[in-house]
Amino acid sequence: MTTPSVSVALCTHNGAAYIEEQLRSILSQSAAVNQLVVSDDASSDDTLATVERVWREAAPTAAELVVLRNETPLGVSANFAQALRACTSDIIMLSDQDDIWREDRVAAALRTHTSEPEALLVHSDARLVDAKGTDLGVTLFQALEVGARDLAQERTSEAFSFLLRRNIVTGATASVRRELLEAALPVPEDWVHDEWLALVAAARGRLDHIADTLIDYRQHGANQIGVSAPTLGYKVRRMLEPRGERNRTLARRSAALATRLDELDAEAALVQQAQAKHAFEQARALLPDSRIRRVPFILRLARSGGYERFASQGRLDIVRDLLQPA
């Protein structure tokens, strides 16, 4: 069996402090990387100079480097979409600029993609580390409260329904098959790229995961997208944050998903689920400012089963919708 070729989609923005360590971990993989696509989002530091120096020093002779330079920042998701579009290999590994890959990350992903050819996206757990690379004593799945039941659901025919309610895929740990990109790109404006790729993968094929921690996922306070420990204080703050743009964004996102699935001639049941999700999120976005006046609308949504089917925290989001200030 021919070994699939591998591209790495690496997005950067003022990443000079960490990019060398990440690049060297990518270039020292036990399985070959055939192409590195670096999409730089208007860095003003030495990020690209460091990339080119490390590439000269450590890159395999047969590997290809592609550097895309954005004079005006695109933002995280659009920058990743640009990098993914430029990748030409069979399997594309997503990469942040400030993490560190375990030397077998590529090999582990290739094993899973090869043994599970229908898996359009594979992701893994990660070890959370601080700015200096010190282990924080918690994994990514633990921090996100992703349990065995969640991971088991991802492998079933109910994966789309599960991911429609709650995303458990972190892009920095993900790899995708080229055919997924043909369906998933472009990424709609309101979506984060990893959530979007996961849902399209579930609609077009299936997902899989690797329970091992294949990267060190660096948390340093300047992450464009990071992870927060689910402490009680964090949950209370989220519960009481003002209503507004988040609710409208969720409604726009679900509308964009339903439209894309329809364009892709996805199964009618999946399109209907996305449309129902949109109706639910639209109703939440239109809840009255007055907490008292919200009550009958929220009760109606609760009786319909919408919170269990579509809210990331299930029935706990009923309390959130009741308590959030306008």
Short mmCIF file of N, CA and C in Angstrom, two decimals, residues 179-311:
data_model
loop_
_atom_site.label_atom_id
_atom_site.label_comp_id
_atom_site.label_asym_id
_atom_site.label_seq_id
_atom_site.Cartn_x
_atom_site.Cartn_y
_atom_site.Cartn_z
N GLU A 179 -10.10 15.15 0.35
CA GLU A 179 -11.47 15.22 -0.15
C GLU A 179 -12.40 15.99 0.78
N LEU A 180 -12.05 16.07 2.07
CA LEU A 180 -12.87 16.88 2.98
C LEU A 180 -12.80 18.36 2.60
N LEU A 181 -11.62 18.81 2.19
CA LEU A 181 -11.45 20.23 1.87
C LEU A 181 -12.29 20.63 0.66
N GLU A 182 -12.48 19.71 -0.25
CA GLU A 182 -13.28 20.01 -1.44
C GLU A 182 -14.71 20.35 -1.05
N ALA A 183 -15.20 19.75 0.03
CA ALA A 183 -16.56 20.03 0.49
C ALA A 183 -16.62 21.17 1.50
N ALA A 184 -15.57 21.31 2.31
CA ALA A 184 -15.63 22.23 3.45
C ALA A 184 -15.21 23.66 3.12
N LEU A 185 -14.37 23.84 2.11
CA LEU A 185 -13.90 25.19 1.79
C LEU A 185 -14.81 25.86 0.78
N PRO A 186 -15.03 27.17 0.93
CA PRO A 186 -14.50 28.06 1.97
C PRO A 186 -15.23 27.90 3.30
N VAL A 187 -14.55 28.28 4.38
CA VAL A 187 -15.15 28.26 5.71
C VAL A 187 -16.02 29.51 5.85
N PRO A 188 -17.29 29.36 6.19
CA PRO A 188 -18.16 30.54 6.35
C PRO A 188 -17.62 31.52 7.40
N GLU A 189 -17.93 32.76 7.23
CA GLU A 189 -17.33 33.84 8.01
C GLU A 189 -17.47 33.66 9.52
N ASP A 190 -18.61 33.20 10.00
CA ASP A 190 -18.85 33.16 11.44
C ASP A 190 -18.32 31.90 12.12
N TRP A 191 -17.78 30.99 11.34
CA TRP A 191 -17.36 29.71 11.90
C TRP A 191 -15.88 29.70 12.28
N VAL A 192 -15.54 28.95 13.33
CA VAL A 192 -14.15 28.60 13.63
C VAL A 192 -13.83 27.38 12.78
N HIS A 193 -12.66 27.36 12.17
CA HIS A 193 -12.35 26.36 11.15
C HIS A 193 -12.45 24.93 11.66
N ASP A 194 -12.02 24.66 12.91
CA ASP A 194 -12.01 23.27 13.37
C ASP A 194 -13.43 22.75 13.59
N GLU A 195 -14.31 23.57 14.15
CA GLU A 195 -15.70 23.16 14.34
C GLU A 195 -16.37 22.89 12.99
N TRP A 196 -16.09 23.76 12.03
CA TRP A 196 -16.69 23.60 10.70
C TRP A 196 -16.20 22.33 10.01
N LEU A 197 -14.89 22.10 10.05
CA LEU A 197 -14.34 20.90 9.42
C LEU A 197 -14.92 19.63 10.06
N ALA A 198 -15.09 19.64 11.38
CA ALA A 198 -15.62 18.48 12.07
C ALA A 198 -17.04 18.17 11.64
N LEU A 199 -17.88 19.19 11.54
CA LEU A 199 -19.27 18.96 11.16
C LEU A 199 -19.40 18.51 9.71
N VAL A 200 -18.62 19.12 8.82
CA VAL A 200 -18.68 18.70 7.42
C VAL A 200 -18.16 17.27 7.29
N ALA A 201 -17.12 16.92 8.04
CA ALA A 201 -16.62 15.55 8.02
C ALA A 201 -17.68 14.57 8.49
N ALA A 202 -18.41 14.92 9.55
CA ALA A 202 -19.46 14.04 10.06
C ALA A 202 -20.60 13.90 9.06
N ALA A 203 -20.85 14.95 8.28
CA ALA A 203 -21.93 14.90 7.29
C ALA A 203 -21.53 14.14 6.04
N ARG A 204 -20.23 14.15 5.70
CA ARG A 204 -19.77 13.54 4.45
C ARG A 204 -19.16 12.15 4.63
N GLY A 205 -18.78 11.81 5.84
CA GLY A 205 -18.13 10.52 6.09
C GLY A 205 -18.17 10.24 7.58
N ARG A 206 -16.98 10.22 8.19
CA ARG A 206 -16.92 10.02 9.63
C ARG A 206 -15.65 10.64 10.18
N LEU A 207 -15.59 10.69 11.51
CA LEU A 207 -14.42 11.19 12.22
C LEU A 207 -13.84 10.07 13.06
N ASP A 208 -12.61 10.28 13.50
CA ASP A 208 -12.01 9.38 14.48
C ASP A 208 -11.07 10.20 15.35
N HIS A 209 -10.64 9.60 16.44
CA HIS A 209 -9.74 10.30 17.35
C HIS A 209 -8.66 9.35 17.82
N ILE A 210 -7.59 9.94 18.30
CA ILE A 210 -6.49 9.21 18.93
C ILE A 210 -6.44 9.67 20.37
N ALA A 211 -6.58 8.74 21.30
CA ALA A 211 -6.69 9.11 22.71
C ALA A 211 -5.37 9.61 23.29
N ASP A 212 -4.26 9.38 22.61
CA ASP A 212 -2.95 9.77 23.12
C ASP A 212 -2.73 11.28 22.97
N THR A 213 -1.82 11.82 23.76
CA THR A 213 -1.47 13.24 23.69
C THR A 213 -0.32 13.40 22.70
N LEU A 214 -0.63 13.80 21.48
CA LEU A 214 0.36 13.84 20.41
C LEU A 214 1.04 15.19 20.23
N ILE A 215 0.55 16.22 20.91
CA ILE A 215 1.22 17.51 20.87
C ILE A 215 1.23 18.11 22.27
N ASP A 216 2.18 19.03 22.48
CA ASP A 216 2.13 19.93 23.63
C ASP A 216 1.41 21.19 23.17
N TYR A 217 0.27 21.46 23.77
CA TYR A 217 -0.60 22.57 23.38
C TYR A 217 -0.31 23.73 24.32
N ARG A 218 0.43 24.70 23.80
CA ARG A 218 0.98 25.75 24.66
C ARG A 218 -0.08 26.82 24.99
N GLN A 219 -0.20 27.12 26.29
CA GLN A 219 -1.10 28.16 26.76
C GLN A 219 -0.25 29.27 27.38
N HIS A 220 -0.26 30.45 26.74
CA HIS A 220 0.66 31.49 27.20
C HIS A 220 0.02 32.86 27.33
N GLY A 221 -1.29 32.94 27.26
CA GLY A 221 -1.95 34.22 27.47
C GLY A 221 -2.12 35.05 26.23
N ALA A 222 -1.36 34.73 25.16
CA ALA A 222 -1.50 35.47 23.92
C ALA A 222 -2.06 34.60 22.80
N ASN A 223 -2.58 33.42 23.18
CA ASN A 223 -3.17 32.53 22.17
C ASN A 223 -4.33 33.21 21.48
N GLN A 224 -4.39 33.10 20.15
CA GLN A 224 -5.56 33.61 19.44
C GLN A 224 -6.77 32.73 19.71
N ILE A 225 -6.54 31.42 19.83
CA ILE A 225 -7.57 30.49 20.28
C ILE A 225 -6.90 29.56 21.27
N GLY A 226 -7.40 29.50 22.49
CA GLY A 226 -6.81 28.64 23.51
C GLY A 226 -7.89 27.85 24.21
N VAL A 227 -7.56 27.37 25.41
CA VAL A 227 -8.53 26.59 26.18
C VAL A 227 -8.47 27.07 27.62
N SER A 228 -9.64 27.12 28.25
CA SER A 228 -9.72 27.53 29.65
C SER A 228 -10.18 26.35 30.50
N ALA A 229 -9.57 26.20 31.66
CA ALA A 229 -9.98 25.13 32.56
C ALA A 229 -11.41 25.35 33.01
N PRO A 230 -12.24 24.28 33.07
CA PRO A 230 -13.66 24.44 33.39
C PRO A 230 -13.91 24.56 34.89
N THR A 231 -13.31 25.58 35.51
CA THR A 231 -13.52 25.77 36.94
C THR A 231 -14.94 26.28 37.19
N LEU A 232 -15.36 26.20 38.44
CA LEU A 232 -16.70 26.69 38.79
C LEU A 232 -16.81 28.18 38.49
N GLY A 233 -15.77 28.93 38.82
CA GLY A 233 -15.80 30.37 38.56
C GLY A 233 -15.94 30.68 37.08
N TYR A 234 -15.22 29.92 36.24
CA TYR A 234 -15.31 30.12 34.79
C TYR A 234 -16.72 29.85 34.31
N LYS A 235 -17.33 28.76 34.80
CA LYS A 235 -18.68 28.42 34.37
C LYS A 235 -19.69 29.48 34.80
N VAL A 236 -19.52 30.01 36.02
CA VAL A 236 -20.44 31.05 36.50
C VAL A 236 -20.30 32.31 35.66
N ARG A 237 -19.05 32.68 35.34
CA ARG A 237 -18.84 33.88 34.51
C ARG A 237 -19.49 33.71 33.14
N ARG A 238 -19.37 32.54 32.55
CA ARG A 238 -20.01 32.30 31.26
C ARG A 238 -21.53 32.37 31.38
N MET A 239 -22.04 31.85 32.50
CA MET A 239 -23.48 31.85 32.71
C MET A 239 -24.03 33.27 32.79
N LEU A 240 -23.24 34.19 33.31
CA LEU A 240 -23.73 35.54 33.57
C LEU A 240 -23.20 36.58 32.58
N GLU A 241 -22.50 36.14 31.54
CA GLU A 241 -22.02 37.11 30.55
C GLU A 241 -23.21 37.64 29.75
N PRO A 242 -23.17 38.89 29.32
CA PRO A 242 -24.33 39.49 28.65
C PRO A 242 -24.73 38.75 27.38
N ARG A 243 -26.02 38.72 27.14
CA ARG A 243 -26.54 38.18 25.89
C ARG A 243 -26.19 39.14 24.75
N GLY A 244 -26.33 38.66 23.53
CA GLY A 244 -26.11 39.57 22.42
C GLY A 244 -25.49 38.91 21.22
N GLU A 245 -24.26 39.32 20.87
CA GLU A 245 -23.66 38.90 19.61
C GLU A 245 -23.43 37.38 19.55
N ARG A 246 -23.11 36.77 20.68
CA ARG A 246 -22.91 35.32 20.66
C ARG A 246 -24.16 34.61 20.16
N ASN A 247 -25.31 35.01 20.63
CA ASN A 247 -26.56 34.36 20.23
C ASN A 247 -26.85 34.59 18.76
N ARG A 248 -26.59 35.80 18.29
CA ARG A 248 -26.82 36.08 16.86
C ARG A 248 -25.83 35.30 15.99
N THR A 249 -24.59 35.16 16.48
CA THR A 249 -23.59 34.41 15.72
C THR A 249 -23.98 32.94 15.60
N LEU A 250 -24.46 32.34 16.68
CA LEU A 250 -24.90 30.95 16.63
C LEU A 250 -26.03 30.76 15.62
N ALA A 251 -26.92 31.73 15.54
CA ALA A 251 -28.01 31.63 14.57
C ALA A 251 -27.49 31.73 13.14
N ARG A 252 -26.55 32.66 12.89
CA ARG A 252 -25.98 32.80 11.54
C ARG A 252 -25.19 31.54 11.15
N ARG A 253 -24.47 30.99 12.10
CA ARG A 253 -23.66 29.81 11.82
C ARG A 253 -24.53 28.62 11.40
N SER A 254 -25.59 28.39 12.15
CA SER A 254 -26.45 27.25 11.83
C SER A 254 -27.14 27.45 10.49
N ALA A 255 -27.46 28.69 10.14
CA ALA A 255 -28.04 28.96 8.82
C ALA A 255 -27.04 28.65 7.72
N ALA A 256 -25.78 29.05 7.93
CA ALA A 256 -24.73 28.78 6.93
C ALA A 256 -24.50 27.29 6.78
N LEU A 257 -24.57 26.55 7.88
CA LEU A 257 -24.38 25.10 7.81
C LEU A 257 -25.49 24.44 7.01
N ALA A 258 -26.73 24.82 7.28
CA ALA A 258 -27.86 24.24 6.54
C ALA A 258 -27.73 24.53 5.05
N THR A 259 -27.31 25.74 4.72
CA THR A 259 -27.16 26.11 3.30
C THR A 259 -26.07 25.28 2.64
N ARG A 260 -24.91 25.10 3.30
CA ARG A 260 -23.82 24.34 2.71
C ARG A 260 -24.22 22.87 2.53
N LEU A 261 -24.87 22.29 3.53
CA LEU A 261 -25.28 20.89 3.42
C LEU A 261 -26.25 20.70 2.26
N ASP A 262 -27.12 21.66 2.08
CA ASP A 262 -28.05 21.59 0.96
C ASP A 262 -27.30 21.65 -0.37
N GLU A 263 -26.29 22.53 -0.44
CA GLU A 263 -25.49 22.65 -1.66
C GLU A 263 -24.71 21.37 -1.95
N LEU A 264 -24.33 20.65 -0.90
CA LEU A 264 -23.55 19.42 -1.04
C LEU A 264 -24.44 18.20 -1.25
N ASP A 265 -25.76 18.41 -1.34
CA ASP A 265 -26.70 17.30 -1.48
C ASP A 265 -26.53 16.29 -0.36
N ALA A 266 -26.36 16.80 0.86
CA ALA A 266 -26.24 15.92 2.02
C ALA A 266 -27.58 15.23 2.29
N GLU A 267 -27.55 14.22 3.14
CA GLU A 267 -28.77 13.52 3.48
C GLU A 267 -29.82 14.51 4.00
N ALA A 268 -31.06 14.30 3.58
CA ALA A 268 -32.13 15.22 3.96
C ALA A 268 -32.26 15.34 5.48
N ALA A 269 -32.03 14.24 6.20
CA ALA A 269 -32.15 14.28 7.66
C ALA A 269 -31.12 15.21 8.28
N LEU A 270 -29.92 15.27 7.70
CA LEU A 270 -28.88 16.16 8.23
C LEU A 270 -29.22 17.61 7.96
N VAL A 271 -29.72 17.90 6.76
CA VAL A 271 -30.13 19.26 6.43
C VAL A 271 -31.25 19.70 7.38
N GLN A 272 -32.19 18.82 7.64
CA GLN A 272 -33.30 19.14 8.53
C GLN A 272 -32.81 19.40 9.95
N GLN A 273 -31.81 18.62 10.41
CA GLN A 273 -31.24 18.88 11.73
C GLN A 273 -30.60 20.26 11.80
N ALA A 274 -29.85 20.62 10.75
CA ALA A 274 -29.21 21.93 10.73
C ALA A 274 -30.25 23.05 10.70
N GLN A 275 -31.32 22.85 9.96
CA GLN A 275 -32.39 23.84 9.91
C GLN A 275 -33.08 23.98 11.26
N ALA A 276 -33.29 22.83 11.93
CA ALA A 276 -33.90 22.88 13.26
C ALA A 276 -32.99 23.56 14.27
N LYS A 277 -31.68 23.32 14.15
CA LYS A 277 -30.71 24.01 15.00
C LYS A 277 -30.79 25.52 14.76
N HIS A 278 -30.90 25.92 13.50
CA HIS A 278 -31.01 27.34 13.20
C HIS A 278 -32.27 27.94 13.82
N ALA A 279 -33.40 27.25 13.71
CA ALA A 279 -34.65 27.76 14.29
C ALA A 279 -34.51 27.92 15.81
N PHE A 280 -33.86 26.96 16.45
CA PHE A 280 -33.65 27.01 17.90
C PHE A 280 -32.76 28.19 18.27
N GLU A 281 -31.62 28.35 17.58
CA GLU A 281 -30.69 29.44 17.92
C GLU A 281 -31.28 30.80 17.57
N GLN A 282 -32.06 30.86 16.50
CA GLN A 282 -32.72 32.12 16.14
C GLN A 282 -33.71 32.52 17.24
N ALA A 283 -34.45 31.55 17.76
CA ALA A 283 -35.40 31.84 18.83
C ALA A 283 -34.67 32.32 20.08
N ARG A 284 -33.52 31.74 20.39
CA ARG A 284 -32.74 32.19 21.55
C ARG A 284 -32.21 33.60 21.32
N ALA A 285 -31.77 33.89 20.10
CA ALA A 285 -31.25 35.23 19.80
C ALA A 285 -32.31 36.30 19.93
N LEU A 286 -33.58 35.93 19.74
CA LEU A 286 -34.68 36.89 19.76
C LEU A 286 -35.38 36.95 21.12
N LEU A 287 -34.83 36.29 22.14
CA LEU A 287 -35.46 36.35 23.47
C LEU A 287 -35.51 37.80 23.96
N PRO A 288 -36.58 38.17 24.67
CA PRO A 288 -36.69 39.56 25.17
C PRO A 288 -35.55 39.91 26.13
N ASP A 289 -35.27 41.21 26.23
CA ASP A 289 -34.27 41.67 27.18
C ASP A 289 -34.69 41.41 28.62
N SER A 290 -35.97 41.57 28.90
CA SER A 290 -36.49 41.38 30.25
C SER A 290 -36.46 39.90 30.62
N ARG A 291 -35.83 39.58 31.76
CA ARG A 291 -35.76 38.19 32.19
C ARG A 291 -37.15 37.60 32.41
N ILE A 292 -38.05 38.38 32.99
CA ILE A 292 -39.41 37.89 33.26
C ILE A 292 -40.12 37.56 31.95
N ARG A 293 -39.99 38.42 30.96
CA ARG A 293 -40.68 38.19 29.69
C ARG A 293 -40.08 37.03 28.91
N ARG A 294 -38.83 36.65 29.23
CA ARG A 294 -38.21 35.52 28.55
C ARG A 294 -38.83 34.18 28.94
N VAL A 295 -39.36 34.11 30.15
CA VAL A 295 -39.74 32.83 30.73
C VAL A 295 -40.64 31.99 29.82
N PRO A 296 -41.76 32.52 29.30
CA PRO A 296 -42.62 31.65 28.47
C PRO A 296 -41.94 31.17 27.19
N PHE A 297 -41.09 32.00 26.61
CA PHE A 297 -40.38 31.60 25.39
C PHE A 297 -39.39 30.47 25.69
N ILE A 298 -38.67 30.60 26.82
CA ILE A 298 -37.69 29.59 27.19
C ILE A 298 -38.39 28.27 27.55
N LEU A 299 -39.50 28.35 28.23
CA LEU A 299 -40.26 27.15 28.56
C LEU A 299 -40.74 26.44 27.30
N ARG A 300 -41.14 27.22 26.30
CA ARG A 300 -41.59 26.63 25.04
C ARG A 300 -40.42 25.89 24.36
N LEU A 301 -39.25 26.53 24.36
CA LEU A 301 -38.08 25.88 23.77
C LEU A 301 -37.70 24.62 24.55
N ALA A 302 -37.83 24.69 25.87
CA ALA A 302 -37.50 23.53 26.70
C ALA A 302 -38.46 22.37 26.44
N ARG A 303 -39.75 22.68 26.32
CA ARG A 303 -40.73 21.62 26.07
C ARG A 303 -40.52 20.96 24.71
N SER A 304 -39.97 21.71 23.76
CA SER A 304 -39.74 21.17 22.42
C SER A 304 -38.54 20.23 22.37
N GLY A 305 -37.74 20.19 23.45
CA GLY A 305 -36.54 19.37 23.48
C GLY A 305 -35.33 20.02 22.83
N GLY A 306 -35.45 21.31 22.50
CA GLY A 306 -34.36 21.99 21.81
C GLY A 306 -33.07 22.07 22.60
N TYR A 307 -33.17 22.27 23.90
CA TYR A 307 -31.94 22.39 24.69
C TYR A 307 -31.16 21.08 24.71
N GLU A 308 -31.87 19.95 24.85
CA GLU A 308 -31.18 18.66 24.84
C GLU A 308 -30.56 18.37 23.48
N ARG A 309 -31.21 18.78 22.40
CA ARG A 309 -30.74 18.46 21.05
C ARG A 309 -29.66 19.40 20.56
N PHE A 310 -29.72 20.67 20.96
CA PHE A 310 -28.90 21.66 20.27
C PHE A 310 -28.02 22.54 21.16
N ALA A 311 -28.25 22.63 22.46
CA ALA A 311 -27.48 23.52 23.33
C ALA A 311 -26.24 22.80 23.85
#
